[in-house]
């Protein structure tokens, strides 16, 4: 089975609890060249905030995925291309591995299984909200990260492995180790991507670079630079094959 993210290089993550840079619109975001929009955040997320962003982006030709932080903010909107549900493989609290997911499947109208996919998160920044929220054990070597990635793909059948350094730029050695451990799964990387060079460097390790805070802090021109960096990294890798 093939998945759309196998052809992606770049995702822009929109936090519904944060504003865009003054004077910028969601149309501007969709015109950066990003391959997909992922709508979600860790703190203070509500259904209403999610709906607002989906409605504002639905008219543009960019795939939209919801990444809900908890079952209470899942929305049923035909404009969504799907749901990307995190499961944190290095969480010390088992709620974020399977506990929350047990509650998700109890959603009254049922999950749309055809559009629901999981992301095997490996959370690496101890100072991030997501690390605190999930009580993640972030003290992981490159070998540890590679092992988590292999376990997620080979033992749990995960199609997306997500190395997450939210709020800081990660260690390329650890990201590359995760990539080298995978056979067919797609590796997402998020954290600290802030310009062409950082996107290019991580784009040489990860299949897909995810940019989030940059959109809200610096705006669409900065995001567009990261799109170019990620795509140039992929083009160089393809050319070298």
Short mmCIF file of C-alpha atoms in Angstrom, two decimals:
data_model
loop_
_atom_site.label_atom_id
_atom_site.label_comp_id
_atom_site.label_asym_id
_atom_site.label_seq_id
_atom_site.Cartn_x
_atom_site.Cartn_y
_atom_site.Cartn_z
CA UNK A 1 0.00 0.00 0.00
CA UNK A 2 1.26 3.48 -0.85
CA UNK A 3 0.67 6.61 1.22
CA UNK A 4 0.67 10.28 0.18
CA UNK A 5 3.47 11.24 2.55
CA UNK A 6 5.84 9.00 0.63
CA UNK A 7 6.01 11.82 -1.94
CA UNK A 8 6.32 14.67 0.55
CA UNK A 9 9.42 16.60 1.52
CA UNK A 10 7.90 19.28 3.76
CA UNK A 11 4.96 19.73 6.14
CA UNK A 12 3.83 22.97 7.73
CA UNK A 13 2.31 22.43 11.14
CA UNK A 14 -0.25 25.03 12.19
CA UNK A 15 -0.98 25.50 15.89
CA UNK A 16 -4.63 26.57 16.20
CA UNK A 17 -3.83 28.34 19.48
CA UNK A 18 -1.30 30.65 17.83
CA UNK A 19 -1.74 33.58 15.45
CA UNK A 20 -0.10 34.04 12.10
CA UNK A 21 2.37 36.89 11.65
CA UNK A 22 0.57 40.24 11.26
CA UNK A 23 -0.62 40.82 7.71
CA UNK A 24 -0.30 37.18 6.63
CA UNK A 25 -3.13 34.87 5.69
CA UNK A 26 -3.73 31.15 5.41
CA UNK A 27 -3.66 31.61 1.64
CA UNK A 28 -0.08 32.84 2.02
CA UNK A 29 0.74 29.70 4.03
CA UNK A 30 -0.70 27.44 1.35
CA UNK A 31 1.35 29.19 -1.34
CA UNK A 32 4.73 28.47 0.28
CA UNK A 33 5.11 25.21 -1.65
CA UNK A 34 4.69 23.01 1.42
CA UNK A 35 3.38 19.54 0.62
CA UNK A 36 0.81 19.30 3.40
CA UNK A 37 -0.66 21.07 6.41
CA UNK A 38 -0.78 19.38 9.79
CA UNK A 39 -3.11 21.10 12.22
CA UNK A 40 -2.44 20.50 15.87
CA UNK A 41 -0.74 21.63 19.04
CA UNK A 42 0.00 20.47 22.55
CA UNK A 43 -1.62 23.05 24.82
CA UNK A 44 -4.97 24.90 24.92
CA UNK A 45 -6.38 23.22 21.81
CA UNK A 46 -10.16 23.08 21.32
CA UNK A 47 -12.51 21.80 18.63
CA UNK A 48 -13.48 25.38 17.81
CA UNK A 49 -9.87 26.42 17.20
CA UNK A 50 -9.30 23.36 15.03
CA UNK A 51 -12.43 24.06 12.97
CA UNK A 52 -11.37 27.67 12.42
CA UNK A 53 -8.06 26.65 10.83
CA UNK A 54 -9.54 23.83 8.75
CA UNK A 55 -12.22 26.15 7.39
CA UNK A 56 -9.63 28.81 6.54
CA UNK A 57 -7.33 26.41 4.65
CA UNK A 58 -9.84 24.06 3.00
CA UNK A 59 -10.31 26.19 -0.12
CA UNK A 60 -6.67 25.78 -1.19
CA UNK A 61 -5.07 22.84 -2.97
CA UNK A 62 -2.92 21.57 -0.11
CA UNK A 63 -3.71 18.35 1.81
CA UNK A 64 -4.92 18.95 5.37
CA UNK A 65 -4.39 16.53 8.23
CA UNK A 66 -5.44 16.91 11.84
CA UNK A 67 -2.99 15.88 14.53
CA UNK A 68 -5.14 15.86 17.68
CA UNK A 69 -3.39 16.06 21.05
CA UNK A 70 -6.27 14.32 22.80
CA UNK A 71 -9.57 12.64 21.86
CA UNK A 72 -11.63 15.65 22.90
CA UNK A 73 -10.43 17.83 20.01
CA UNK A 74 -10.99 15.39 17.13
CA UNK A 75 -13.25 17.02 14.54
CA UNK A 76 -15.25 15.42 11.76
CA UNK A 77 -14.76 17.62 8.72
CA UNK A 78 -14.89 16.44 5.09
CA UNK A 79 -12.17 18.95 4.22
CA UNK A 80 -9.65 16.87 6.15
CA UNK A 81 -7.57 14.42 4.15
CA UNK A 82 -6.96 12.42 7.28
CA UNK A 83 -5.90 12.17 10.90
CA UNK A 84 -2.34 11.63 12.12
CA UNK A 85 -2.52 10.23 15.65
CA UNK A 86 0.67 10.43 17.72
CA UNK A 87 1.83 7.51 19.83
CA UNK A 88 4.93 8.36 21.84
CA UNK A 89 7.23 5.35 21.90
CA UNK A 90 9.56 6.79 24.55
CA UNK A 91 6.80 8.07 26.84
CA UNK A 92 7.13 6.99 30.46
CA UNK A 93 3.38 7.43 30.84
CA UNK A 94 1.69 4.58 28.98
CA UNK A 95 -1.36 6.79 28.41
CA UNK A 96 0.51 8.33 25.46
CA UNK A 97 1.42 4.96 23.97
CA UNK A 98 -1.99 3.26 23.99
CA UNK A 99 -4.14 4.77 26.74
CA UNK A 100 -5.32 7.84 24.88
CA UNK A 101 -5.92 5.72 21.81
CA UNK A 102 -8.27 3.47 23.75
CA UNK A 103 -10.36 6.57 24.39
CA UNK A 104 -10.14 7.68 20.76
CA UNK A 105 -11.81 4.51 19.54
CA UNK A 106 -14.75 5.26 21.85
CA UNK A 107 -15.61 8.45 19.96
CA UNK A 108 -19.38 8.43 19.60
CA UNK A 109 -19.56 8.42 15.81
CA UNK A 110 -16.54 6.15 15.50
CA UNK A 111 -13.21 6.87 13.88
CA UNK A 112 -12.91 7.11 10.14
CA UNK A 113 -10.43 4.27 9.93
CA UNK A 114 -9.74 4.80 6.24
CA UNK A 115 -8.38 8.27 7.03
CA UNK A 116 -6.75 7.51 10.38
CA UNK A 117 -3.01 6.85 10.64
CA UNK A 118 -0.59 6.76 13.53
CA UNK A 119 2.78 8.46 13.94
CA UNK A 120 5.41 6.73 16.08
CA UNK A 121 6.91 9.69 17.93
CA UNK A 122 10.37 9.63 19.47
CA UNK A 123 10.44 12.81 21.57
CA UNK A 124 13.96 14.16 22.12
CA UNK A 125 13.84 17.66 23.65
CA UNK A 126 13.45 17.41 27.44
CA UNK A 127 12.42 21.07 27.67
CA UNK A 128 9.53 20.79 25.22
CA UNK A 129 5.86 20.87 26.17
CA UNK A 130 5.30 17.52 24.51
CA UNK A 131 8.11 15.90 26.53
CA UNK A 132 6.66 17.23 29.77
CA UNK A 133 3.11 16.39 28.71
CA UNK A 134 3.97 12.75 27.91
CA UNK A 135 6.75 12.28 30.50
CA UNK A 136 9.06 11.26 27.67
CA UNK A 137 12.46 9.72 28.39
CA UNK A 138 14.52 11.95 26.09
CA UNK A 139 17.98 10.69 27.13
CA UNK A 140 18.46 8.55 24.03
CA UNK A 141 21.65 7.80 22.10
CA UNK A 142 21.76 7.47 18.32
CA UNK A 143 21.65 3.69 18.78
CA UNK A 144 18.61 4.04 21.05
CA UNK A 145 16.79 6.21 18.53
CA UNK A 146 17.56 3.74 15.76
CA UNK A 147 16.25 0.91 17.92
CA UNK A 148 13.00 2.75 18.66
CA UNK A 149 12.58 3.38 14.95
CA UNK A 150 13.17 -0.26 14.09
CA UNK A 151 10.79 -1.47 16.81
CA UNK A 152 8.10 0.95 15.62
CA UNK A 153 8.34 -0.21 12.02
CA UNK A 154 9.15 -3.90 12.31
CA UNK A 155 7.26 -4.89 15.47
CA UNK A 156 4.38 -2.41 15.54
CA UNK A 157 3.89 -1.88 11.82
CA UNK A 158 4.17 1.91 11.92
CA UNK A 159 4.32 3.66 8.54
CA UNK A 160 5.45 7.03 9.97
CA UNK A 161 8.32 7.43 12.42
CA UNK A 162 8.58 10.97 13.82
CA UNK A 163 11.77 12.18 15.52
CA UNK A 164 10.58 15.25 17.43
CA UNK A 165 12.88 17.90 18.89
CA UNK A 166 10.10 20.47 19.29
CA UNK A 167 11.55 23.87 20.19
CA UNK A 168 15.20 23.14 19.41
CA UNK A 169 17.35 21.93 16.54
CA UNK A 170 18.14 18.25 16.84
CA UNK A 171 21.19 16.08 16.41
CA UNK A 172 21.52 15.07 12.73
CA UNK A 173 23.48 11.97 13.73
CA UNK A 174 20.50 10.66 15.70
CA UNK A 175 18.03 11.54 12.95
CA UNK A 176 20.18 9.82 10.32
CA UNK A 177 20.48 6.79 12.60
CA UNK A 178 16.69 6.52 12.71
CA UNK A 179 16.50 6.80 8.93
CA UNK A 180 19.15 4.15 8.38
CA UNK A 181 17.25 1.76 10.65
CA UNK A 182 14.11 1.86 8.51
CA UNK A 183 13.18 -0.27 5.53
CA UNK A 184 9.96 1.21 4.14
CA UNK A 185 8.52 3.55 6.78
CA UNK A 186 8.70 7.32 6.21
CA UNK A 187 10.80 9.36 8.64
CA UNK A 188 9.43 12.74 9.74
CA UNK A 189 11.67 15.23 11.55
CA UNK A 190 10.48 18.26 13.48
CA UNK A 191 12.28 20.79 15.66
CA UNK A 192 14.26 23.98 15.23
CA UNK A 193 14.08 24.20 11.44
CA UNK A 194 14.53 27.92 10.87
CA UNK A 195 16.12 28.54 7.45
CA UNK A 196 17.25 26.98 4.18
CA UNK A 197 20.40 25.42 5.63
CA UNK A 198 18.74 23.71 8.59
CA UNK A 199 16.00 22.31 6.36
CA UNK A 200 18.59 21.15 3.84
CA UNK A 201 20.72 19.45 6.50
CA UNK A 202 17.81 17.59 8.10
CA UNK A 203 16.32 16.89 4.68
CA UNK A 204 19.42 14.80 3.96
CA UNK A 205 18.52 12.59 6.96
CA UNK A 206 14.72 12.64 7.17
CA UNK A 207 12.23 11.94 4.39
CA UNK A 208 9.95 14.79 5.50
CA UNK A 209 10.86 17.99 7.36
CA UNK A 210 8.16 19.49 9.59
CA UNK A 211 8.09 23.22 10.33
CA UNK A 212 5.80 24.68 12.97
CA UNK A 213 6.91 27.49 15.29
CA UNK A 214 8.70 29.24 12.43
CA UNK A 215 5.39 29.98 10.74
CA UNK A 216 3.98 31.74 13.78
CA UNK A 217 7.24 33.45 14.79
CA UNK A 218 8.80 34.52 11.47
CA UNK A 219 6.14 34.06 8.81
CA UNK A 220 5.65 32.60 5.38
CA UNK A 221 8.84 33.87 3.74
CA UNK A 222 10.89 31.98 6.31
CA UNK A 223 8.75 28.87 5.78
CA UNK A 224 9.24 29.13 2.01
CA UNK A 225 13.02 29.03 2.54
CA UNK A 226 12.68 25.78 4.46
CA UNK A 227 10.53 24.29 1.69
CA UNK A 228 13.31 25.06 -0.78
CA UNK A 229 15.94 23.55 1.52
CA UNK A 230 14.00 20.33 2.07
CA UNK A 231 13.23 19.88 -1.62
CA UNK A 232 16.79 20.61 -2.70
CA UNK A 233 18.04 17.98 -0.23
CA UNK A 234 15.68 15.40 -1.70
CA UNK A 235 16.64 16.32 -5.27
CA UNK A 236 20.33 15.91 -4.46
CA UNK A 237 19.74 12.51 -2.84
CA UNK A 238 17.69 11.33 -5.80
CA UNK A 239 20.32 12.58 -8.22
CA UNK A 240 23.01 10.67 -6.37
CA UNK A 241 21.20 7.34 -6.68
#
